[in-house]
Amino acid sequence: MNKLVFFLGGAGAGKTTLAKALAARRKAAFFDMDILLRPAAEAIMTLHGLDPADRDSEDYKKLCRDLGYRITMDAALDNVKLNVDSIVVGPFTKEAADEGWIARELSRIGRSLLDVEVKAIIVSLSDETLYKERIAARGSKLDDWKLRHWDVFRASLVSRTVNWPLPSSSILHFDNSGTDPALAADAIERFVYPEE
């Protein structure tokens, strides 16, 4: 049974870093919503006279958010259908709250939770200051809005849950506040591939 692994959580928590480490170790397909959506988001935002680097405003969410999730899931599901372990990165806030979302997504390719092992890793940090430090340290234009509007953005850093009907052994709340990336990657790999 192949795996569909989600790395969820707020910006700066380290979702992408952890997901890339696992993908490299296991040669799994890797799908980061930010990367897949970027060319379309830049074009759409520019066409509307908006900041092409904005990834957080209400305008961005209205114009681009759902498209990004559709692009990402279509690519991931195509690989799942090929029986390739697939790793998906993104906040997935609305999707994780919807109990039936994962079943509907898998049904698009004629699969279900009975024949695809879905795991969710909710990545977080111990405090808001650490999020801000890590976001600032990235030096990305895509984070400018977050830092300029920190009082608004910080609301997205709340604790998250996954309401999909997964066994508790398939959901990991991972505090990524530590400073040793290899130890973090080891822990994630043991969670996703406990049978080995």
Coordinates of C-alpha atoms in Angstrom, one line a residue:
M1 CA 0.0 0.0 0.0
N2 CA 1.5 3.3 -1.0
K3 CA 1.6 6.4 1.2
L4 CA 0.2 9.9 0.9
V5 CA 1.9 12.0 3.5
F6 CA 0.8 15.6 4.3
F7 CA 3.1 18.1 6.0
L8 CA 0.7 20.8 7.5
G9 CA 1.3 23.8 9.7
G10 CA 2.0 27.5 9.8
A11 CA 4.7 29.4 7.8
G12 CA 8.2 29.1 9.2
A13 CA 7.5 25.9 11.1
G14 CA 9.8 23.9 8.8
K15 CA 7.2 21.8 6.9
T16 CA 9.1 22.0 3.6
T17 CA 12.5 21.3 5.1
L18 CA 11.2 18.2 6.9
A19 CA 9.2 17.0 3.8
K20 CA 12.2 17.4 1.5
A21 CA 14.4 15.5 3.9
L22 CA 11.9 12.6 3.9
A23 CA 11.4 12.7 0.1
A24 CA 15.2 12.6 -0.4
R25 CA 15.7 9.7 1.9
R26 CA 12.8 7.7 0.5
K27 CA 12.9 8.9 -3.2
A28 CA 9.2 9.8 -2.8
A29 CA 7.4 12.3 -5.0
F30 CA 7.4 15.8 -3.5
F31 CA 4.6 18.4 -4.0
D32 CA 4.9 21.8 -2.4
M33 CA 1.9 24.0 -3.0
D34 CA 3.9 27.2 -2.8
I35 CA 6.2 26.0 -5.6
L36 CA 3.5 24.5 -7.8
L37 CA 1.3 27.6 -7.6
R38 CA 3.9 30.3 -7.8
P39 CA 3.9 31.0 -11.6
A40 CA 0.1 31.1 -11.8
A41 CA -0.2 33.2 -8.6
E42 CA 2.3 35.7 -9.8
A43 CA 0.5 36.0 -13.1
I44 CA -3.0 36.2 -11.5
M45 CA -1.9 38.8 -8.9
T46 CA -0.2 40.9 -11.5
L47 CA -3.2 40.8 -13.9
H48 CA -5.3 42.2 -11.0
G49 CA -2.8 45.0 -10.3
L50 CA -1.7 43.4 -7.0
D51 CA 1.6 42.5 -5.5
P52 CA 2.8 39.3 -7.3
A53 CA 4.8 38.2 -4.2
D54 CA 1.7 38.4 -1.9
R55 CA 0.7 35.0 -0.5
D56 CA -1.3 36.0 2.5
S57 CA -3.8 38.8 1.9
E58 CA -7.5 38.3 1.4
D59 CA -7.1 39.2 -2.3
Y60 CA -4.6 36.4 -2.7
K61 CA -6.8 33.9 -0.9
K62 CA -9.8 34.9 -3.0
L63 CA -7.9 34.7 -6.3
C64 CA -5.4 32.0 -5.9
R65 CA -5.8 29.8 -2.8
D66 CA -8.2 27.2 -4.1
L67 CA -6.4 26.9 -7.4
G68 CA -3.1 26.2 -5.5
Y69 CA -4.7 23.3 -3.6
R70 CA -6.3 21.9 -6.8
I71 CA -3.0 22.0 -8.7
T72 CA -1.1 20.4 -5.8
M73 CA -3.6 17.6 -5.2
D74 CA -4.0 16.8 -8.9
A75 CA -0.3 16.3 -9.2
A76 CA -0.1 14.3 -6.0
L77 CA -3.1 12.1 -6.8
D78 CA -1.7 11.3 -10.2
N79 CA 1.4 9.9 -8.5
V80 CA -0.6 8.1 -5.9
K81 CA -2.5 6.4 -8.7
L82 CA 0.8 5.2 -10.0
N83 CA 1.5 3.7 -6.6
V84 CA 4.3 6.2 -5.9
D85 CA 4.6 7.4 -2.3
S86 CA 3.7 11.1 -2.4
I87 CA 4.6 13.9 0.0
V88 CA 2.4 17.0 0.0
V89 CA 3.3 20.4 1.7
G90 CA 0.9 23.2 2.5
P91 CA -1.2 24.7 5.3
F92 CA -4.3 22.8 4.3
T93 CA -6.2 24.6 7.0
K94 CA -9.7 24.4 5.5
E95 CA -9.1 21.0 4.1
A96 CA -7.8 19.4 7.3
A97 CA -10.9 20.7 9.1
D98 CA -13.3 19.0 6.6
E99 CA -13.8 15.4 7.7
G100 CA -14.8 14.2 4.3
W101 CA -12.2 16.0 2.2
I102 CA -9.5 13.3 2.0
A103 CA -12.1 10.6 1.0
R104 CA -13.4 12.9 -1.7
E105 CA -9.9 13.6 -3.0
L106 CA -9.0 9.9 -3.1
S107 CA -12.2 9.0 -4.8
R108 CA -11.1 11.3 -7.7
I109 CA -8.7 8.5 -8.7
G110 CA -10.8 5.5 -7.6
R111 CA -9.0 5.0 -4.3
S112 CA -10.0 5.2 -0.7
L113 CA -8.4 5.2 2.8
L114 CA -8.6 1.4 2.5
D115 CA -6.0 1.2 -0.2
V116 CA -3.8 4.4 0.4
E117 CA -2.1 4.9 3.7
V118 CA -2.6 8.6 4.5
K119 CA -0.5 10.2 7.2
A120 CA -0.6 13.8 8.5
I121 CA 2.3 15.6 10.2
I122 CA 1.3 18.8 11.8
V123 CA 4.5 20.8 12.2
S124 CA 4.7 23.6 14.7
L125 CA 7.1 25.6 16.8
S126 CA 7.1 26.2 20.6
D127 CA 6.4 30.0 20.5
E128 CA 5.5 32.9 18.2
T129 CA 9.0 34.5 18.5
L130 CA 10.6 31.5 16.9
Y131 CA 8.2 31.6 14.0
K132 CA 9.0 35.3 13.4
E133 CA 12.7 34.7 13.6
R134 CA 12.6 31.8 11.2
I135 CA 10.4 33.6 8.7
A136 CA 12.6 36.7 8.8
A137 CA 15.8 34.6 8.4
R138 CA 14.4 33.1 5.2
G139 CA 14.7 36.5 3.5
S140 CA 11.9 35.7 1.0
K141 CA 9.9 38.4 -0.7
L142 CA 6.9 36.0 -0.2
D143 CA 7.2 36.7 3.5
D144 CA 7.1 40.5 3.3
W145 CA 3.4 40.7 3.9
K146 CA 3.6 38.4 6.9
L147 CA 6.2 40.5 8.6
R148 CA 4.6 43.8 7.7
H149 CA 1.2 42.6 9.0
W150 CA 2.4 40.4 11.9
D151 CA -0.5 41.2 14.2
V152 CA -2.9 39.8 11.5
F153 CA -0.7 37.0 10.3
R154 CA 0.1 35.6 13.8
A155 CA -3.5 34.4 14.1
S156 CA -2.7 31.7 11.5
L157 CA -0.1 30.2 13.9
V158 CA -2.8 28.6 16.1
S159 CA -2.7 24.9 17.0
R160 CA -4.1 22.8 14.2
T161 CA -6.0 19.6 14.0
V162 CA -6.8 17.0 11.3
N163 CA -10.5 15.9 11.2
W164 CA -10.0 13.2 8.6
P165 CA -11.0 9.7 9.7
L166 CA -7.5 8.5 10.3
P167 CA -6.2 6.3 13.1
S168 CA -4.4 8.3 15.8
S169 CA -1.2 6.4 14.8
S170 CA -1.4 8.2 11.4
I171 CA -1.3 11.8 12.8
L172 CA 1.8 13.3 14.3
H173 CA 2.0 16.7 16.1
F174 CA 5.7 17.5 15.6
D175 CA 7.4 20.3 17.5
N176 CA 10.2 21.4 15.2
S177 CA 11.7 23.9 17.6
G178 CA 14.9 21.9 17.9
T179 CA 18.2 22.8 16.2
D180 CA 19.2 19.4 14.8
P181 CA 17.6 18.8 11.4
A182 CA 19.0 15.3 11.2
L183 CA 17.3 14.2 14.4
A184 CA 14.0 15.8 13.3
A185 CA 14.3 14.0 9.9
D186 CA 15.0 10.7 11.7
A187 CA 11.8 11.1 13.9
I188 CA 9.7 11.9 10.9
E189 CA 11.0 9.0 8.9
R190 CA 10.3 6.6 11.8
F191 CA 6.7 7.9 12.0
V192 CA 6.0 7.5 8.3
Y193 CA 7.8 4.2 7.9
P194 CA 7.5 2.5 11.3
E195 CA 7.6 -1.0 9.7
E196 CA 11.2 -0.7 8.7

